[in-house]
Coordinates of C-alpha atoms in Angstrom, one line a residue:
M1287 CA -13.2 -6.5 21.2
A1288 CA -13.5 -9.5 23.4
D1289 CA -10.4 -11.3 25.1
N1290 CA -8.2 -13.2 22.6
S1291 CA -9.1 -10.8 19.9
V1292 CA -7.4 -7.9 18.4
V1293 CA -8.3 -5.1 15.8
L1294 CA -5.9 -4.4 12.9
M1295 CA -6.3 -1.0 11.1
A1296 CA -4.0 -0.7 8.1
C1297 CA -3.5 2.4 6.0
G1298 CA -1.9 3.1 2.6
D1299 CA 1.0 5.5 1.7
V1300 CA 2.4 7.9 4.4
G1301 CA 5.1 10.3 3.9
P1302 CA 4.2 14.1 3.3
I1303 CA 7.1 16.4 2.4
H1304 CA 5.4 19.5 3.5
E1305 CA 5.4 20.7 7.3
P1306 CA 4.1 20.8 9.8
M1307 CA 3.6 17.1 10.4
S1308 CA 1.3 17.4 13.3
T1309 CA -1.6 18.5 11.0
Y1310 CA -2.0 15.5 8.9
P1311 CA -3.3 13.1 11.5
V1312 CA -5.7 15.3 13.4
L1313 CA -9.0 14.1 11.8
A1314 CA -8.1 10.4 11.7
K1315 CA -6.3 9.8 15.1
P1316 CA -9.5 9.3 17.1
T1317 CA -10.4 6.5 14.7
L1318 CA -7.0 4.9 14.7
A1319 CA -7.0 5.0 18.5
G1320 CA -9.5 2.3 18.3
A1321 CA -7.2 -0.4 17.0
D1322 CA -4.9 -2.7 18.8
I1323 CA -2.5 -2.6 16.0
R1324 CA -1.9 0.1 13.3
F1325 CA -0.1 -0.5 10.0
A1326 CA 1.2 1.9 7.3
Q1327 CA 3.2 2.0 4.3
V1328 CA 6.2 4.4 4.4
E1329 CA 6.9 6.2 1.2
R1330 CA 9.9 8.3 2.1
V1331 CA 13.5 7.7 3.9
Y1332 CA 14.2 9.6 6.9
S1333 CA 17.9 10.4 7.1
E1334 CA 20.5 13.1 6.5
R1335 CA 22.9 10.8 4.8
G1336 CA 23.2 9.0 1.3
S1337 CA 23.6 10.1 -2.2
L1338 CA 20.9 10.3 -4.8
Q1339 CA 20.8 7.3 -6.9
V1340 CA 20.9 7.4 -10.9
H1341 CA 17.7 5.5 -11.1
S1342 CA 15.7 7.3 -8.4
G1343 CA 12.4 8.9 -8.7
G1344 CA 13.6 12.1 -7.5
A1345 CA 15.0 14.0 -4.5
H1346 CA 11.7 14.3 -2.7
S1347 CA 12.0 10.7 -1.4
R1348 CA 14.5 11.8 1.4
V1349 CA 13.3 14.0 4.2
K1350 CA 14.5 15.1 7.5
P1351 CA 14.4 12.5 10.2
H1352 CA 12.3 14.6 12.6
M1353 CA 9.4 14.3 10.0
A1354 CA 9.0 10.7 11.0
S1355 CA 7.0 12.0 14.1
I1356 CA 3.9 11.6 11.8
F1357 CA 4.1 7.8 12.4
T1358 CA 4.4 8.1 16.3
D1359 CA 1.8 10.6 16.4
S1360 CA -0.6 8.5 14.5
G1361 CA 0.1 5.5 16.7
F1362 CA 1.4 3.1 14.0
N1363 CA 3.1 -0.2 15.4
V1364 CA 4.1 -1.8 12.3
V1365 CA 5.4 -0.4 8.9
S1366 CA 6.4 -1.5 5.5
L1367 CA 9.6 0.2 4.0
A1368 CA 9.4 -1.8 1.0
S1369 CA 8.5 0.9 -1.6
N1370 CA 10.1 2.0 -5.0
H1371 CA 11.7 5.0 -3.2
A1372 CA 13.4 3.1 -0.4
M1373 CA 16.8 2.9 -2.2
D1374 CA 16.7 6.3 -3.8
W1375 CA 19.3 7.5 -1.5
G1376 CA 21.3 4.4 -1.1
P1377 CA 21.9 1.8 1.6
D1378 CA 22.9 4.3 4.3
A1379 CA 19.6 6.4 4.1
L1380 CA 17.6 3.2 4.2
L1381 CA 19.3 1.7 7.2
D1382 CA 19.2 5.2 8.9
T1383 CA 15.4 4.8 8.5
V1384 CA 15.1 1.3 9.8
A1385 CA 17.2 2.4 13.0
L1386 CA 14.9 5.5 13.4
F1387 CA 11.8 3.4 13.4
R1388 CA 13.3 0.8 15.7
D1389 CA 14.2 3.7 18.2
K1390 CA 10.5 4.8 18.2
G1391 CA 9.4 1.2 19.0
I1392 CA 7.9 0.6 15.5
Q1393 CA 8.7 -2.6 13.6
A1394 CA 9.8 -2.1 10.1
V1395 CA 9.6 -4.9 7.4
G1396 CA 10.4 -5.3 3.8
V1397 CA 13.9 -4.2 3.9
G1398 CA 17.3 -5.2 5.4
R1399 CA 21.1 -5.3 5.2
N1400 CA 20.7 -8.4 3.0
L1401 CA 17.8 -10.4 1.4
A1402 CA 17.4 -12.6 4.4
E1403 CA 16.9 -9.8 6.6
A1404 CA 14.5 -8.1 4.2
R1405 CA 12.4 -11.2 4.0
R1406 CA 12.3 -11.5 7.7
P1407 CA 8.8 -11.1 9.2
A1408 CA 7.7 -8.9 12.1
I1409 CA 5.8 -10.8 14.7
V1410 CA 3.3 -8.6 16.8
E1411 CA 1.4 -10.4 19.7
R1412 CA -1.6 -8.8 21.3
N1413 CA -4.2 -10.5 23.6
G1414 CA -2.6 -13.9 23.0
V1415 CA -2.9 -13.3 19.1
K1416 CA 0.3 -13.5 17.1
I1417 CA 0.4 -11.8 13.7
A1418 CA 3.1 -12.0 11.3
F1419 CA 3.8 -9.1 8.8
L1420 CA 5.8 -9.5 5.6
A1421 CA 6.4 -7.0 2.9
Y1422 CA 7.6 -7.0 -0.6
C1423 CA 7.9 -4.4 -3.7
S1424 CA 7.2 -5.0 -7.2
V1425 CA 8.1 -1.6 -8.6
L1426 CA 11.8 -1.7 -8.2
Q1427 CA 14.4 0.3 -10.0
T1428 CA 17.5 -1.6 -11.2
G1429 CA 19.7 -2.3 -8.2
Y1430 CA 17.1 -1.7 -5.5
A1431 CA 16.4 -5.4 -4.6
A1432 CA 18.2 -6.8 -1.7
G1433 CA 20.7 -9.7 -2.3
P1434 CA 22.6 -12.3 -0.2
D1435 CA 25.2 -9.6 0.8
K1436 CA 23.4 -6.6 -0.4
T1437 CA 21.1 -4.0 1.4
G1438 CA 17.9 -3.4 -0.2
I1439 CA 14.2 -4.3 -0.6
A1440 CA 12.5 -7.6 -0.6
P1441 CA 11.5 -8.1 -4.2
L1442 CA 8.4 -9.5 -6.0
R1443 CA 9.2 -8.4 -9.4
A1444 CA 7.4 -9.1 -12.7
H1445 CA 8.2 -9.6 -16.3
T1446 CA 6.4 -7.6 -18.9
Y1447 CA 5.3 -9.1 -22.5
Y1448 CA 3.4 -7.6 -25.2
E1449 CA 1.2 -10.0 -27.0
S1450 CA -0.3 -9.2 -30.4
F1451 CA -3.8 -10.0 -30.8
D1452 CA -4.5 -8.5 -34.2
Y1453 CA -2.8 -9.0 -37.5
Q1454 CA -3.1 -5.4 -38.5
A1455 CA 0.0 -3.1 -37.9
G1456 CA -0.5 -0.5 -35.2
V1457 CA -3.1 -2.2 -33.1
P1458 CA -2.2 -1.9 -29.4
P1459 CA -0.8 -5.1 -28.0
R1460 CA -2.1 -6.7 -24.9
V1461 CA 0.2 -6.3 -22.1
V1462 CA 1.1 -9.5 -20.1
T1463 CA 2.9 -9.7 -16.8
V1464 CA 4.2 -12.6 -15.0
P1465 CA 6.0 -12.7 -11.5
Y1466 CA 9.7 -13.6 -11.4
E1467 CA 9.8 -17.2 -10.4
E1468 CA 12.4 -16.8 -7.8
D1469 CA 10.7 -13.8 -6.1
L1470 CA 7.2 -15.6 -6.0
A1471 CA 8.9 -18.8 -4.7
G1472 CA 10.7 -16.6 -1.9
M1473 CA 7.4 -15.0 -0.9
V1474 CA 5.6 -18.5 -0.8
E1475 CA 8.4 -19.8 1.3
D1476 CA 8.5 -17.0 3.7
I1477 CA 4.6 -16.9 4.2
A1478 CA 4.8 -20.9 5.0
A1479 CA 7.4 -20.4 7.5
A1480 CA 5.7 -17.4 9.0
K1481 CA 2.4 -19.4 9.4
K1482 CA 4.2 -21.9 11.6
S1483 CA 4.9 -19.2 14.3
A1484 CA 1.9 -16.9 14.0
H1485 CA -2.0 -17.4 14.0
T1486 CA -2.3 -14.8 11.0
V1487 CA 0.0 -13.8 8.2
V1488 CA -0.5 -10.3 6.7
V1489 CA 1.3 -9.7 3.4
S1490 CA 2.0 -6.1 2.3
L1491 CA 2.7 -5.6 -1.3
H1492 CA 3.9 -2.2 -2.9
W1493 CA 2.7 -3.1 -6.4
G1494 CA 0.6 -2.4 -9.5
I1495 CA 0.0 0.3 -11.9
H1496 CA -0.1 3.7 -10.4
F1497 CA -2.5 6.6 -11.2
I1498 CA -4.7 4.7 -13.8
P1499 CA -8.1 3.8 -12.1
R1500 CA -9.2 0.2 -11.9
T1501 CA -6.5 -1.4 -13.9
I1502 CA -4.9 -4.4 -12.2
A1503 CA -1.8 -6.1 -13.7
D1504 CA -1.9 -10.0 -14.4
Y1505 CA 1.0 -10.7 -12.0
Q1506 CA -1.0 -9.1 -9.1
V1507 CA -3.6 -11.7 -9.3
I1508 CA -1.1 -14.5 -9.7
A1509 CA 0.8 -13.4 -6.6
A1510 CA -2.3 -12.9 -4.6
N1511 CA -3.5 -16.4 -5.2
A1512 CA 0.0 -17.9 -4.6
A1513 CA 0.2 -15.9 -1.3
F1514 CA -3.2 -17.2 -0.3
K1515 CA -2.4 -20.8 -1.3
A1516 CA 0.8 -20.6 0.9
G1517 CA -1.1 -19.6 3.9
A1518 CA -1.3 -15.7 3.9
D1519 CA -4.6 -14.4 5.5
L1520 CA -4.7 -10.9 4.3
I1521 CA -3.1 -8.7 1.6
L1522 CA -2.6 -5.0 2.0
G1523 CA -1.6 -3.3 -1.3
H1524 CA -0.5 0.2 -2.1
H1525 CA 1.5 2.3 -4.5
A1526 CA -1.3 3.1 -6.8
H1527 CA -2.0 6.6 -5.3
A1528 CA -5.7 5.8 -5.7
P1529 CA -8.0 3.0 -4.4
K1530 CA -8.1 0.0 -6.5
A1531 CA -10.1 -3.3 -6.3
I1532 CA -10.9 -5.2 -3.2
G1533 CA -11.2 -8.9 -4.1
V1534 CA -11.8 -12.3 -2.3
H1535 CA -9.6 -15.1 -3.5
Q1536 CA -9.9 -18.3 -1.8
G1537 CA -12.1 -17.0 0.9
K1538 CA -9.6 -14.3 1.9
V1539 CA -9.5 -10.6 1.2
C1540 CA -6.9 -8.7 -0.9
F1541 CA -6.9 -4.8 -0.8
Y1542 CA -5.3 -4.2 -4.2
S1543 CA -4.6 -0.7 -3.2
L1544 CA -5.4 1.4 0.0
S1545 CA -4.5 4.5 -1.8
N1546 CA -2.8 7.5 -0.1
F1547 CA -3.3 8.1 3.5
M1548 CA -1.0 10.9 4.6
M1549 CA 0.9 12.2 1.6
S1550 CA 2.0 15.4 -0.1
S1551 CA 4.0 15.9 -3.4
T1552 CA 5.6 18.7 -5.3
A1553 CA 3.0 20.6 -7.4
K1554 CA 3.4 20.0 -11.0
T1555 CA 4.1 22.8 -13.6
P1556 CA 1.5 23.4 -16.4
A1557 CA 3.8 21.5 -18.7
K1558 CA 4.4 18.5 -16.2
A1559 CA 0.6 18.4 -15.6
A1560 CA -0.1 18.3 -19.4
E1561 CA 2.4 15.6 -19.9
F1562 CA 1.0 13.5 -16.8
M1563 CA -2.5 13.7 -18.4
K1564 CA -1.4 12.6 -21.6
Q1565 CA 0.7 9.8 -20.4
Y1566 CA -1.9 8.3 -17.8
G1567 CA -5.2 9.7 -19.1
V1568 CA -5.9 11.1 -15.7
T1569 CA -6.8 14.4 -14.8
L1570 CA -5.4 16.5 -11.7
D1571 CA -7.5 18.2 -9.2
P1572 CA -6.7 21.9 -9.1
D1573 CA -7.8 21.9 -5.5
Y1574 CA -5.1 19.5 -4.6
P1575 CA -1.8 20.9 -6.1
H1576 CA 0.2 19.0 -3.5
L1577 CA -1.6 15.7 -4.0
S1578 CA -0.7 15.6 -7.8
Y1579 CA -1.5 12.1 -8.5
G1580 CA -5.0 12.4 -10.2
T1581 CA -8.4 13.3 -9.1
D1582 CA -9.0 9.9 -7.3
A1583 CA -5.9 10.6 -5.2
K1584 CA -8.0 12.2 -2.4
R1585 CA -10.1 8.9 -2.2
S1586 CA -8.6 6.5 0.5
L1587 CA -9.7 3.8 2.9
I1588 CA -8.6 2.2 6.1
A1589 CA -8.7 -1.7 6.2
K1590 CA -10.2 -2.9 9.4
V1591 CA -9.7 -6.6 10.4
A1592 CA -10.7 -8.5 13.5
L1593 CA -8.1 -11.2 14.3
T1594 CA -8.3 -14.1 16.8
P1595 CA -6.1 -17.3 17.4
G1596 CA -8.4 -18.8 14.9
G1597 CA -7.6 -16.4 12.1
V1598 CA -9.3 -13.5 10.5
K1599 CA -12.8 -13.2 11.7
R1600 CA -14.1 -10.0 10.1
V1601 CA -12.8 -7.8 7.3
S1602 CA -14.3 -4.2 6.6
F1603 CA -13.0 -1.0 5.3
L1604 CA -13.6 2.6 6.5
P1605 CA -14.2 4.9 3.6
V1606 CA -11.8 8.2 3.8
L1607 CA -11.6 11.3 2.0
I1608 CA -8.6 13.4 2.2
D1609 CA -9.5 17.1 2.7
K1610 CA -7.9 20.3 1.0
Q1611 CA -5.3 20.4 3.8
L1612 CA -4.3 17.0 3.0
R1613 CA -5.9 15.5 6.2
P1614 CA -7.6 12.0 5.9
E1615 CA -11.1 12.2 7.3
V1616 CA -12.9 9.0 8.2
L1617 CA -16.4 9.3 6.6
R1618 CA -19.6 8.3 8.4
R1619 CA -22.8 6.7 7.2
G1620 CA -25.5 9.1 6.3
D1621 CA -22.9 11.4 4.8
A1622 CA -23.2 11.6 1.0
R1623 CA -19.5 11.3 0.6
F1624 CA -19.6 7.9 2.3
D1625 CA -22.2 6.7 -0.2
D1626 CA -20.1 8.0 -3.1
A1627 CA -16.9 6.2 -1.6
V1628 CA -18.8 2.9 -1.5
R1629 CA -20.1 3.3 -5.1
F1630 CA -16.5 4.1 -6.2
M1631 CA -15.3 0.9 -4.5
E1632 CA -18.0 -1.1 -6.2
W1633 CA -17.0 0.2 -9.6
V1634 CA -13.1 -0.4 -9.1
S1635 CA -13.9 -3.9 -7.7
E1636 CA -16.6 -5.2 -10.2
D1637 CA -14.3 -7.5 -11.9
Y1638 CA -13.3 -9.3 -8.7
D1639 CA -15.4 -11.6 -6.2
H1640 CA -16.7 -9.4 -3.3
R1641 CA -19.8 -8.5 -1.5
F1642 CA -19.9 -5.1 0.4
T1643 CA -22.2 -4.8 3.3
V1644 CA -22.6 -1.4 5.1
E1645 CA -22.9 -2.1 8.9
G1646 CA -22.8 1.2 10.9
D1647 CA -19.8 3.2 9.7
E1648 CA -17.9 0.2 8.1
V1649 CA -18.1 -1.6 4.8
V1650 CA -17.9 -5.4 5.5
V1651 CA -16.2 -7.4 2.9
T1652 CA -17.3 -10.9 2.0
A1653 CA -17.3 -13.3 -0.9
S1654 CA -20.1 -13.3 -3.4
G1655 CA -19.1 -16.4 -5.2
G1656 CA -18.4 -14.7 -8.5
G1657 CA -15.9 -12.4 -10.1
A1658 CA -13.1 -12.8 -12.5
G1659 CA -10.3 -12.5 -9.6
A1660 CA -12.0 -15.4 -7.5

């Protein structure tokens, strides 16, 4: 890039539980090396301390500290720790993780010893360009949110309501979701403040409906529009374990889900697999027993953004396919898998304003002037 410009590459969920860590980044590292700043979402805590919380999603969320080598090996500079698993092992394990990343020279956002610390941005400067990163989580278990004097996660929670649309008994209701007013107001306040000290504000959101293709909750669109109105320039979403819509709101790009990037999970038993498919209507891929989030879990993307002191100049994505060894492979134009990935992203994004244009090995994102999410 020219002087006074930087390239940000942003990835989705990172946190495999199967070793060795060194194998996961092999295929993607040459691409990531082309960025000035690399961002990822952290899915685990890295600690030997803590106790499993009553509301936790499972013991898999805490792994050995040495396994965080995957982040330095990949070259990540900034990470969000604001996930639904960040407090699964309590405050000690979370704070150990923050300290571990700090010692590695990686800035972590979205969590803290108190709410003020959890909402504090990371400011990264490259080539005279200042970028502020903020992170929040919408999918929080009871007690996981940070408080004025409580360790935890920066919250952007949502209320859920069930609206009847037919007088006949037994007809499924419409699900309505609305952000917590106080959480939304906090995020808006943080964005406006960060905009005063940075050229660009990037907001990371761990949110939405996992596993189910395409579906975006109401509160996500409300929150995205509020963030952009407050001064955010880019939204990086994750948690769904599959790629979801890319939408242009107010001329700015929201990646609703960047999907998995470097992840692994415990294999599901036949009974658990059957239950999963019944609950979510999603089938599992037998070739990926340790990526047991659905057949689209192997689809991924890297957001690539060109930034200058004047703001965001170009937004694109790089289609990625995770191979059977759970290594993300960046696809190239001319590969049938690249074309399939672009078609898939068109399908998941069709209800949101966007135009995708293939330029080289990238898919450039611009507004089309239509779409329900505009």
